[in-house]
PDB file of C-alpha atoms and ligand atoms in Angstrom:
ATOM      1  CA  UNK O   1     -57.103  34.927  28.618  1.00  0.00           C
ATOM      2  CA  UNK O   2     -54.456  32.313  28.204  1.00  0.00           C
ATOM      3  CA  UNK O   3     -52.443  30.980  25.317  1.00  0.00           C
ATOM      4  CA  UNK O   4     -53.847  27.538  26.188  1.00  0.00           C
ATOM      5  CA  UNK O   5     -57.403  28.581  25.320  1.00  0.00           C
ATOM      6  CA  UNK O   6     -58.851  26.730  22.306  1.00  0.00           C
ATOM      7  CA  UNK O   7     -59.116  29.015  19.324  1.00  0.00           C
ATOM      8  CA  UNK O   8     -62.315  30.677  18.135  1.00  0.00           C
ATOM      9  CA  UNK O   9     -62.093  31.250  14.396  1.00  0.00           C
ATOM     10  CA  UNK O  10     -64.628  33.687  13.044  1.00  0.00           C
ATOM     11  CA  UNK O  11     -65.184  33.691   9.323  1.00  0.00           C
ATOM     12  CA  UNK O  12     -66.255  36.935   7.673  1.00  0.00           C
ATOM     13  CA  UNK O  13     -66.893  35.602   4.184  1.00  0.00           C
ATOM     14  CA  UNK O  14     -68.440  38.489   2.266  1.00  0.00           C
ATOM     15  CA  UNK O  15     -68.254  42.017   3.709  1.00  0.00           C
ATOM     16  CA  UNK O  16     -69.845  45.035   2.105  1.00  0.00           C
ATOM     17  CA  UNK O  17     -67.051  46.514   0.055  1.00  0.00           C
ATOM     18  CA  UNK O  18     -65.845  43.870  -2.394  1.00  0.00           C
ATOM     19  CA  UNK O  19     -67.405  43.691  -5.815  1.00  0.00           C
ATOM     20  CA  UNK O  20     -68.707  40.318  -7.037  1.00  0.00           C
ATOM     21  CA  UNK O  21     -67.954  41.293 -10.617  1.00  0.00           C
ATOM     22  CA  UNK O  22     -64.231  41.652  -9.927  1.00  0.00           C
ATOM     23  CA  UNK O  23     -64.159  38.813  -7.369  1.00  0.00           C
ATOM     24  CA  UNK O  24     -66.569  36.138  -8.618  1.00  0.00           C
ATOM     25  CA  UNK O  25     -65.443  33.744  -5.883  1.00  0.00           C
ATOM     26  CA  UNK O  26     -66.967  36.067  -3.221  1.00  0.00           C
ATOM     27  CA  UNK O  27     -70.050  34.361  -1.697  1.00  0.00           C
ATOM     28  CA  UNK O  28     -73.008  36.710  -2.090  1.00  0.00           C
ATOM     29  CA  UNK O  29     -76.180  34.705  -2.700  1.00  0.00           C
ATOM     30  CA  UNK O  30     -77.919  32.953   0.230  1.00  0.00           C
ATOM     31  CA  UNK O  31     -76.922  29.597  -1.258  1.00  0.00           C
ATOM     32  CA  UNK O  32     -73.275  30.610  -1.697  1.00  0.00           C
ATOM     33  CA  UNK O  33     -73.113  32.006   1.832  1.00  0.00           C
ATOM     34  CA  UNK O  34     -74.582  28.776   3.228  1.00  0.00           C
ATOM     35  CA  UNK O  35     -72.180  26.578   1.219  1.00  0.00           C
ATOM     36  CA  UNK O  36     -69.261  28.715   2.392  1.00  0.00           C
ATOM     37  CA  UNK O  37     -70.452  28.505   5.986  1.00  0.00           C
ATOM     38  CA  UNK O  38     -70.672  24.700   5.865  1.00  0.00           C
ATOM     39  CA  UNK O  39     -67.265  24.393   4.317  1.00  0.00           C
ATOM     40  CA  UNK O  40     -65.682  26.806   6.805  1.00  0.00           C
ATOM     41  CA  UNK O  41     -67.373  25.020   9.697  1.00  0.00           C
ATOM     42  CA  UNK O  42     -65.707  21.777   8.580  1.00  0.00           C
ATOM     43  CA  UNK O  43     -62.385  23.608   8.397  1.00  0.00           C
ATOM     44  CA  UNK O  44     -62.604  24.901  11.989  1.00  0.00           C
ATOM     45  CA  UNK O  45     -64.754  28.044  12.105  1.00  0.00           C
ATOM     46  CA  UNK O  46     -67.038  28.502  15.123  1.00  0.00           C
ATOM     47  CA  UNK O  47     -68.758  31.776  14.222  1.00  0.00           C
ATOM     48  CA  UNK O  48     -69.836  33.473  11.007  1.00  0.00           C
ATOM     49  CA  UNK O  49     -70.003  37.269  10.598  1.00  0.00           C
ATOM     50  CA  UNK O  50     -72.672  37.882   7.976  1.00  0.00           C
ATOM     51  CA  UNK O  51     -73.101  40.694   5.470  1.00  0.00           C
ATOM     52  CA  UNK O  52     -75.957  40.565   2.997  1.00  0.00           C
ATOM     53  CA  UNK O  53     -76.122  41.173  -0.717  1.00  0.00           C
ATOM     54  CA  UNK O  54     -79.145  41.703  -2.946  1.00  0.00           C
ATOM     55  CA  UNK O  55     -79.916  39.840  -6.169  1.00  0.00           C
ATOM     56  CA  UNK O  56     -77.495  42.137  -8.012  1.00  0.00           C
ATOM     57  CA  UNK O  57     -74.780  41.281  -5.423  1.00  0.00           C
ATOM     58  CA  UNK O  58     -74.896  44.796  -3.945  1.00  0.00           C
ATOM     59  CA  UNK O  59     -74.568  45.316  -0.198  1.00  0.00           C
ATOM     60  CA  UNK O  60     -77.966  45.502   1.521  1.00  0.00           C
ATOM     61  CA  UNK O  61     -79.546  45.407   4.976  1.00  0.00           C
ATOM     62  CA  UNK O  62     -82.890  44.307   3.588  1.00  0.00           C
ATOM     63  CA  UNK O  63     -84.654  42.615   6.502  1.00  0.00           C
ATOM     64  CA  UNK O  64     -86.282  39.915   4.404  1.00  0.00           C
ATOM     65  CA  UNK O  65     -82.909  38.926   2.946  1.00  0.00           C
ATOM     66  CA  UNK O  66     -81.374  39.056   6.417  1.00  0.00           C
ATOM     67  CA  UNK O  67     -84.022  36.720   7.834  1.00  0.00           C
ATOM     68  CA  UNK O  68     -83.578  34.337   4.917  1.00  0.00           C
ATOM     69  CA  UNK O  69     -79.792  34.098   5.271  1.00  0.00           C
ATOM     70  CA  UNK O  70     -79.797  33.966   9.077  1.00  0.00           C
ATOM     71  CA  UNK O  71     -82.543  31.310   9.013  1.00  0.00           C
ATOM     72  CA  UNK O  72     -80.584  29.161   6.546  1.00  0.00           C
ATOM     73  CA  UNK O  73     -77.376  29.418   8.550  1.00  0.00           C
ATOM     74  CA  UNK O  74     -79.062  28.635  11.835  1.00  0.00           C
ATOM     75  CA  UNK O  75     -80.959  25.675  10.388  1.00  0.00           C
ATOM     76  CA  UNK O  76     -78.101  24.150   8.417  1.00  0.00           C
ATOM     77  CA  UNK O  77     -74.981  24.845  10.489  1.00  0.00           C
ATOM     78  CA  UNK O  78     -73.961  24.891  14.145  1.00  0.00           C
ATOM     79  CA  UNK O  79     -72.017  28.119  13.763  1.00  0.00           C
ATOM     80  CA  UNK O  80     -72.857  31.102  15.939  1.00  0.00           C
ATOM     81  CA  UNK O  81     -74.554  33.474  13.500  1.00  0.00           C
ATOM     82  CA  UNK O  82     -73.540  37.094  13.834  1.00  0.00           C
ATOM     83  CA  UNK O  83     -75.315  39.664  11.696  1.00  0.00           C
ATOM     84  CA  UNK O  84     -73.388  42.794  10.759  1.00  0.00           C
ATOM     85  CA  UNK O  85     -74.982  45.989  12.029  1.00  0.00           C
ATOM     86  CA  UNK O  86     -72.165  47.895  10.331  1.00  0.00           C
ATOM     87  CA  UNK O  87     -73.468  47.137   6.866  1.00  0.00           C
ATOM     88  CA  UNK O  88     -71.789  49.491   4.421  1.00  0.00           C
ATOM     89  CA  UNK O  89     -70.783  53.113   4.971  1.00  0.00           C
ATOM     90  CA  UNK O  90     -73.905  54.094   2.990  1.00  0.00           C
ATOM     91  CA  UNK O  91     -76.479  52.408   5.246  1.00  0.00           C
ATOM     92  CA  UNK O  92     -78.801  54.471   7.441  1.00  0.00           C
ATOM     93  CA  UNK O  93     -78.897  54.193  11.227  1.00  0.00           C
ATOM     94  CA  UNK O  94     -82.519  53.007  11.012  1.00  0.00           C
ATOM     95  CA  UNK O  95     -81.621  50.119   8.715  1.00  0.00           C
ATOM     96  CA  UNK O  96     -78.649  49.214  10.884  1.00  0.00           C
ATOM     97  CA  UNK O  97     -80.916  49.067  13.932  1.00  0.00           C
ATOM     98  CA  UNK O  98     -83.681  47.175  12.142  1.00  0.00           C
ATOM     99  CA  UNK O  99     -81.399  44.305  11.211  1.00  0.00           C
ATOM    100  CA  UNK O 100     -81.383  43.305  14.900  1.00  0.00           C
ATOM    101  CA  UNK O 101     -84.780  41.778  14.075  1.00  0.00           C
ATOM    102  CA  UNK O 102     -83.256  39.272  11.645  1.00  0.00           C
ATOM    103  CA  UNK O 103     -83.162  36.429  14.186  1.00  0.00           C
ATOM    104  CA  UNK O 104     -79.394  36.262  14.640  1.00  0.00           C
ATOM    105  CA  UNK O 105     -78.059  35.278  18.034  1.00  0.00           C
ATOM    106  CA  UNK O 106     -75.107  37.682  17.797  1.00  0.00           C
ATOM    107  CA  UNK O 107     -74.356  40.963  16.058  1.00  0.00           C
ATOM    108  CA  UNK O 108     -71.392  43.212  15.456  1.00  0.00           C
ATOM    109  CA  UNK O 109     -71.396  46.589  17.185  1.00  0.00           C
ATOM    110  CA  UNK O 110     -68.795  49.145  16.105  1.00  0.00           C
ATOM    111  CA  UNK O 111     -67.522  51.393  18.863  1.00  0.00           C
ATOM    112  CA  UNK O 112     -66.842  54.648  17.042  1.00  0.00           C
ATOM    113  CA  UNK O 113     -66.652  56.728  13.895  1.00  0.00           C
ATOM    114  CA  UNK O 114     -63.594  56.506  11.666  1.00  0.00           C
ATOM    115  CA  UNK O 115     -62.335  57.313   8.222  1.00  0.00           C
ATOM    116  CA  UNK O 116     -62.866  54.150   6.201  1.00  0.00           C
ATOM    117  CA  UNK O 117     -60.684  54.403   3.132  1.00  0.00           C
ATOM    118  CA  UNK O 118     -62.090  57.429   1.307  1.00  0.00           C
ATOM    119  CA  UNK O 119     -65.428  57.244   3.157  1.00  0.00           C
ATOM    120  CA  UNK O 120     -66.562  57.762   6.752  1.00  0.00           C
ATOM    121  CA  UNK O 121     -67.988  54.918   8.833  1.00  0.00           C
ATOM    122  CA  UNK O 122     -70.379  56.739  11.161  1.00  0.00           C
ATOM    123  CA  UNK O 123     -70.964  55.482  14.692  1.00  0.00           C
ATOM    124  CA  UNK O 124     -71.833  58.430  16.930  1.00  0.00           C
ATOM    125  CA  UNK O 125     -72.223  57.743  20.636  1.00  0.00           C
ATOM    126  CA  UNK O 126     -76.036  58.030  20.664  1.00  0.00           C
ATOM    127  CA  UNK O 127     -76.311  55.428  17.921  1.00  0.00           C
ATOM    128  CA  UNK O 128     -73.907  53.066  19.698  1.00  0.00           C
ATOM    129  CA  UNK O 129     -76.064  53.288  22.813  1.00  0.00           C
ATOM    130  CA  UNK O 130     -79.317  52.731  20.854  1.00  0.00           C
ATOM    131  CA  UNK O 131     -77.831  49.680  19.200  1.00  0.00           C
ATOM    132  CA  UNK O 132     -76.464  48.344  22.468  1.00  0.00           C
ATOM    133  CA  UNK O 133     -79.765  48.767  24.278  1.00  0.00           C
ATOM    134  CA  UNK O 134     -81.491  47.042  21.342  1.00  0.00           C
ATOM    135  CA  UNK O 135     -79.219  44.011  21.804  1.00  0.00           C
ATOM    136  CA  UNK O 136     -79.903  43.969  25.544  1.00  0.00           C
ATOM    137  CA  UNK O 137     -83.670  44.078  24.985  1.00  0.00           C
ATOM    138  CA  UNK O 138     -83.623  41.345  22.323  1.00  0.00           C
ATOM    139  CA  UNK O 139     -81.091  39.095  24.053  1.00  0.00           C
ATOM    140  CA  UNK O 140     -78.578  39.335  21.186  1.00  0.00           C
ATOM    141  CA  UNK O 141     -74.926  38.849  22.113  1.00  0.00           C
ATOM    142  CA  UNK O 142     -72.871  41.691  20.656  1.00  0.00           C
ATOM    143  CA  UNK O 143     -69.308  41.521  19.440  1.00  0.00           C
ATOM    144  CA  UNK O 144     -67.682  44.920  19.864  1.00  0.00           C
ATOM    145  CA  UNK O 145     -65.707  45.988  16.782  1.00  0.00           C
ATOM    146  CA  UNK O 146     -62.722  48.125  17.749  1.00  0.00           C
ATOM    147  CA  UNK O 147     -61.018  49.925  14.867  1.00  0.00           C
ATOM    148  CA  UNK O 148     -58.746  52.198  16.887  1.00  0.00           C
ATOM    149  CA  UNK O 149     -57.552  52.912  20.403  1.00  0.00           C
ATOM    150  CA  UNK O 150     -60.249  55.507  21.093  1.00  0.00           C
ATOM    151  CA  UNK O 151     -62.824  52.809  20.397  1.00  0.00           C
ATOM    152  CA  UNK O 152     -61.085  50.452  22.821  1.00  0.00           C
ATOM    153  CA  UNK O 153     -61.510  53.155  25.454  1.00  0.00           C
ATOM    154  CA  UNK O 154     -65.141  53.755  24.436  1.00  0.00           C
ATOM    155  CA  UNK O 155     -65.964  50.100  25.152  1.00  0.00           C
ATOM    156  CA  UNK O 156     -65.063  50.621  28.813  1.00  0.00           C
ATOM    157  CA  UNK O 157     -67.333  53.673  28.893  1.00  0.00           C
ATOM    158  CA  UNK O 158     -70.251  51.779  27.335  1.00  0.00           C
ATOM    159  CA  UNK O 159     -70.026  48.932  29.835  1.00  0.00           C
ATOM    160  CA  UNK O 160     -69.680  51.233  32.820  1.00  0.00           C
ATOM    161  CA  UNK O 161     -72.651  53.389  31.756  1.00  0.00           C
ATOM    162  CA  UNK O 162     -74.956  50.678  30.371  1.00  0.00           C
ATOM    163  CA  UNK O 163     -73.943  47.409  32.007  1.00  0.00           C
ATOM    164  CA  UNK O 164     -73.005  44.050  30.608  1.00  0.00           C
ATOM    165  CA  UNK O 165     -74.407  42.663  27.349  1.00  0.00           C
ATOM    166  CA  UNK O 166     -76.977  39.929  26.894  1.00  0.00           C
ATOM    167  CA  UNK O 167     -75.402  36.668  28.021  1.00  0.00           C
ATOM    168  CA  UNK O 168     -73.057  38.535  30.345  1.00  0.00           C
ATOM    169  CA  UNK O 169     -69.817  37.966  28.411  1.00  0.00           C
ATOM    170  CA  UNK O 170     -67.890  40.768  26.766  1.00  0.00           C
ATOM    171  CA  UNK O 171     -66.228  39.760  23.500  1.00  0.00           C
ATOM    172  CA  UNK O 172     -64.398  42.273  21.322  1.00  0.00           C
ATOM    173  CA  UNK O 173     -62.851  42.077  17.871  1.00  0.00           C
ATOM    174  CA  UNK O 174     -59.870  44.323  17.167  1.00  0.00           C
ATOM    175  CA  UNK O 175     -60.004  45.226  13.472  1.00  0.00           C
ATOM    176  CA  UNK O 176     -56.593  46.424  12.324  1.00  0.00           C
ATOM    177  CA  UNK O 177     -55.180  48.128   9.255  1.00  0.00           C
ATOM    178  CA  UNK O 178     -58.354  49.783   7.952  1.00  0.00           C
ATOM    179  CA  UNK O 179     -57.096  52.976   6.266  1.00  0.00           C
ATOM    180  CA  UNK O 180     -58.263  55.374   8.988  1.00  0.00           C
ATOM    181  CA  UNK O 181     -57.888  52.956  11.889  1.00  0.00           C
ATOM    182  CA  UNK O 182     -55.145  51.444  14.026  1.00  0.00           C
ATOM    183  CA  UNK O 183     -52.192  49.993  12.070  1.00  0.00           C
ATOM    184  CA  UNK O 184     -51.915  46.226  11.716  1.00  0.00           C
ATOM    185  CA  UNK O 185     -48.758  45.744  13.731  1.00  0.00           C
ATOM    186  CA  UNK O 186     -47.927  43.623  16.795  1.00  0.00           C
ATOM    187  CA  UNK O 187     -47.063  46.799  18.719  1.00  0.00           C
ATOM    188  CA  UNK O 188     -50.473  48.317  17.989  1.00  0.00           C
ATOM    189  CA  UNK O 189     -52.237  45.075  18.902  1.00  0.00           C
ATOM    190  CA  UNK O 190     -50.401  44.919  22.204  1.00  0.00           C
ATOM    191  CA  UNK O 191     -51.363  48.543  22.924  1.00  0.00           C
ATOM    192  CA  UNK O 192     -55.016  47.794  22.148  1.00  0.00           C
ATOM    193  CA  UNK O 193     -55.062  44.663  24.310  1.00  0.00           C
ATOM    194  CA  UNK O 194     -53.440  46.519  27.189  1.00  0.00           C
ATOM    195  CA  UNK O 195     -56.111  49.247  26.924  1.00  0.00           C
ATOM    196  CA  UNK O 196     -59.059  46.816  26.969  1.00  0.00           C
ATOM    197  CA  UNK O 197     -61.268  47.206  29.991  1.00  0.00           C
ATOM    198  CA  UNK O 198     -60.582  44.482  32.569  1.00  0.00           C
ATOM    199  CA  UNK O 199     -64.149  43.335  32.111  1.00  0.00           C
ATOM    200  CA  UNK O 200     -63.487  41.964  28.615  1.00  0.00           C
ATOM    201  CA  UNK O 201     -63.792  38.171  28.707  1.00  0.00           C
ATOM    202  CA  UNK O 202     -62.391  37.354  25.272  1.00  0.00           C
ATOM    203  CA  UNK O 203     -61.149  39.093  22.155  1.00  0.00           C
ATOM    204  CA  UNK O 204     -60.208  38.314  18.595  1.00  0.00           C
ATOM    205  CA  UNK O 205     -58.193  40.258  16.065  1.00  0.00           C
ATOM    206  CA  UNK O 206     -58.192  40.605  12.332  1.00  0.00           C
ATOM    207  CA  UNK O 207     -55.696  42.303  10.053  1.00  0.00           C
ATOM    208  CA  UNK O 208     -56.999  43.800   6.850  1.00  0.00           C
ATOM    209  CA  UNK O 209     -55.078  42.941   3.673  1.00  0.00           C
ATOM    210  CA  UNK O 210     -51.418  42.211   4.144  1.00  0.00           C
ATOM    211  CA  UNK O 211     -51.691  42.673   7.920  1.00  0.00           C
ATOM    212  CA  UNK O 212     -53.586  39.396   8.132  1.00  0.00           C
ATOM    213  CA  UNK O 213     -50.636  37.131   9.000  1.00  0.00           C
ATOM    214  CA  UNK O 214     -48.706  39.439  11.372  1.00  0.00           C
ATOM    215  CA  UNK O 215     -51.911  40.223  13.257  1.00  0.00           C
ATOM    216  CA  UNK O 216     -52.883  36.535  13.424  1.00  0.00           C
ATOM    217  CA  UNK O 217     -49.493  35.500  14.785  1.00  0.00           C
ATOM    218  CA  UNK O 218     -49.437  38.327  17.325  1.00  0.00           C
ATOM    219  CA  UNK O 219     -53.017  37.595  18.434  1.00  0.00           C
ATOM    220  CA  UNK O 220     -52.286  33.910  18.927  1.00  0.00           C
ATOM    221  CA  UNK O 221     -49.245  34.678  21.030  1.00  0.00           C
ATOM    222  CA  UNK O 222     -51.300  37.048  23.218  1.00  0.00           C
ATOM    223  CA  UNK O 223     -54.073  34.510  23.801  1.00  0.00           C
ATOM    224  CA  UNK O 224     -56.541  36.162  21.410  1.00  0.00           C
ATOM    225  CA  UNK O 225     -58.864  34.585  18.874  1.00  0.00           C
ATOM    226  CA  UNK O 226     -58.865  35.087  15.108  1.00  0.00           C
ATOM    227  CA  UNK O 227     -61.206  36.482  12.493  1.00  0.00           C
ATOM    228  CA  UNK O 228     -60.427  35.729   8.860  1.00  0.00           C
ATOM    229  CA  UNK O 229     -62.338  35.866   5.598  1.00  0.00           C
ATOM    230  CA  UNK O 230     -62.786  37.613   2.301  1.00  0.00           C
ATOM    231  CA  UNK O 231     -64.356  40.620   4.018  1.00  0.00           C
ATOM    232  CA  UNK O 232     -60.846  41.393   5.259  1.00  0.00           C
ATOM    233  CA  UNK O 233     -58.375  39.843   2.838  1.00  0.00           C
ATOM    234  CA  UNK O 234     -58.509  38.965  -0.844  1.00  0.00           C
ATOM    235  CA  UNK O 235     -54.904  37.908  -1.437  1.00  0.00           C
ATOM    236  CA  UNK O 236     -53.717  34.614   0.049  1.00  0.00           C
ATOM    237  CA  UNK O 237     -50.052  35.242  -0.801  1.00  0.00           C
ATOM    238  CA  UNK O 238     -48.341  37.753  -3.087  1.00  0.00           C
ATOM    239  CA  UNK O 239     -49.800  37.310  -6.576  1.00  0.00           C
ATOM    240  CA  UNK O 240     -52.231  34.595  -5.411  1.00  0.00           C
ATOM    241  CA  UNK O 241     -55.859  35.635  -4.907  1.00  0.00           C
ATOM    242  CA  UNK O 242     -58.008  33.911  -2.274  1.00  0.00           C
ATOM    243  CA  UNK O 243     -60.041  31.214  -4.032  1.00  0.00           C
ATOM    244  CA  UNK O 244     -62.371  30.343  -1.165  1.00  0.00           C
ATOM    245  CA  UNK O 245     -62.953  31.464   2.419  1.00  0.00           C
ATOM    246  CA  UNK O 246     -62.234  27.912   3.485  1.00  0.00           C
ATOM    247  CA  UNK O 247     -58.526  28.265   2.751  1.00  0.00           C
ATOM    248  CA  UNK O 248     -58.301  31.264   5.095  1.00  0.00           C
ATOM    249  CA  UNK O 249     -60.022  29.270   7.854  1.00  0.00           C
ATOM    250  CA  UNK O 250     -57.741  26.299   7.194  1.00  0.00           C
ATOM    251  CA  UNK O 251     -54.689  28.528   7.454  1.00  0.00           C
ATOM    252  CA  UNK O 252     -55.948  30.051  10.723  1.00  0.00           C
ATOM    253  CA  UNK O 253     -56.687  26.572  12.116  1.00  0.00           C
ATOM    254  CA  UNK O 254     -53.176  25.461  11.136  1.00  0.00           C
ATOM    255  CA  UNK O 255     -51.621  28.443  12.909  1.00  0.00           C
ATOM    256  CA  UNK O 256     -53.783  27.694  15.933  1.00  0.00           C
ATOM    257  CA  UNK O 257     -52.658  24.054  16.055  1.00  0.00           C
ATOM    258  CA  UNK O 258     -49.045  25.184  15.768  1.00  0.00           C
ATOM    259  CA  UNK O 259     -49.665  27.421  18.776  1.00  0.00           C
ATOM    260  CA  UNK O 260     -51.279  24.420  20.554  1.00  0.00           C
ATOM    261  CA  UNK O 261     -54.645  26.125  20.345  1.00  0.00           C
ATOM    262  CA  UNK O 262     -56.888  23.818  18.321  1.00  0.00           C
ATOM    263  CA  UNK O 263     -60.011  25.420  16.838  1.00  0.00           C
ATOM    264  CA  UNK O 264     -63.282  25.249  18.741  1.00  0.00           C
ATOM    265  CA  UNK O 265     -66.500  24.277  16.983  1.00  0.00           C
ATOM    266  CA  UNK O 266     -69.845  26.067  17.099  1.00  0.00           C
ATOM    267  CA  UNK O 267     -70.696  24.493  20.457  1.00  0.00           C
ATOM    268  CA  UNK O 268     -67.398  25.746  21.878  1.00  0.00           C
ATOM    269  CA  UNK O 269     -68.091  29.217  20.482  1.00  0.00           C
ATOM    270  CA  UNK O 270     -71.537  29.208  22.123  1.00  0.00           C
ATOM    271  CA  UNK O 271     -69.973  28.316  25.433  1.00  0.00           C
ATOM    272  CA  UNK O 272     -67.281  30.989  25.112  1.00  0.00           C
ATOM    273  CA  UNK O 273     -69.775  33.733  24.255  1.00  0.00           C
ATOM    274  CA  UNK O 274     -72.659  32.324  26.300  1.00  0.00           C
ATOM    275  CA  UNK O 275     -74.906  32.120  23.260  1.00  0.00           C
ATOM    276  CA  UNK O 276     -77.824  29.720  23.585  1.00  0.00           C
ATOM    277  CA  UNK O 277     -77.360  26.246  22.040  1.00  0.00           C
ATOM    278  CA  UNK O 278     -78.360  25.863  18.392  1.00  0.00           C
ATOM    279  CA  UNK O 279     -81.936  24.580  18.100  1.00  0.00           C
TER     280      UNK O 279
HETATM  281  N1  KMH X 301     -68.438  47.530   6.177  1.00  0.00           N
HETATM  282  C1  KMH X 301     -67.916  48.403   7.172  1.00  0.00           C
HETATM  283  C2  KMH X 301     -68.250  49.823   6.842  1.00  0.00           C
HETATM  284  C3  KMH X 301     -69.449  45.511  10.796  1.00  0.00           C
HETATM  285  O1  KMH X 301     -69.689  44.589  10.030  1.00  0.00           O
HETATM  286  O2  KMH X 301     -70.078  45.678  11.824  1.00  0.00           O
HETATM  287  C4  KMH X 301     -68.392  48.084   8.521  1.00  0.00           C
HETATM  288  C5  KMH X 301     -68.229  46.711   9.001  1.00  0.00           C
HETATM  289  C6  KMH X 301     -68.389  46.513  10.451  1.00  0.00           C
HETATM  290  O3  KMH X 301     -67.997  45.769   8.257  1.00  0.00           O
HETATM  291 ZN1   ZN X 302     -68.376  43.380   8.771  1.00  0.00          ZN
END
């Protein structure tokens, strides 16, 4: 990976944890998610990481809702569509596996259990393997979510025991500053990158909350890609809430241009991850 590589910006617009009632600008309905996706695509995003909400704006993995949102995004944007298999900490393993059937070309795949704030995000080894084999069977390109150094190590184990993913490319996302995970510091990012298995083809990083800017700057300087969005950060600057996911994508694109790494579009993201062209 080089610092001359064009920049993949992933937008994670919704997440599972933030409450629509306290953050009305959070996109939760299929229409709002689609409008956000279009706007973020114009601003430089190449991939969208999708969480679903029900009609009451609560986190859900309902398959019908998943198919609706994925179908809209695939029909109306060129973004690579990545469904979250993490869901919320309350979702069952069965529901997290079933969402592979939503028609998305990519999915997230978390590489281990961790404390997640006051809750526990459960990803035992057997479940990781089931999910991974599901992606291989269905031809879905996984993005490996790495929340701490043990999970970075576990990715090497998964690849050596179960082979390469669908599409052949290994792309990881280092998620930093979750209370319970790796801290959101340049030193921790460097440690994680140095521990990645040599087989990793590309990686992005995201810093939760106030780690967003230090992690972005460190990732850019190490040749990594960026994930931004209201799943991860709700404050644009001290005392200034995020108004729209687009402004986070615009900021990431601006940092990328400064680093002489202009953002890649959906077609570029497909090439990077070896995801089939949009139909
Ligand atoms: N909501 C977190 C518990 C993923 O999308 O795959 C898990 C998560 C990871 O957001
Ligand atoms: Zn997520």
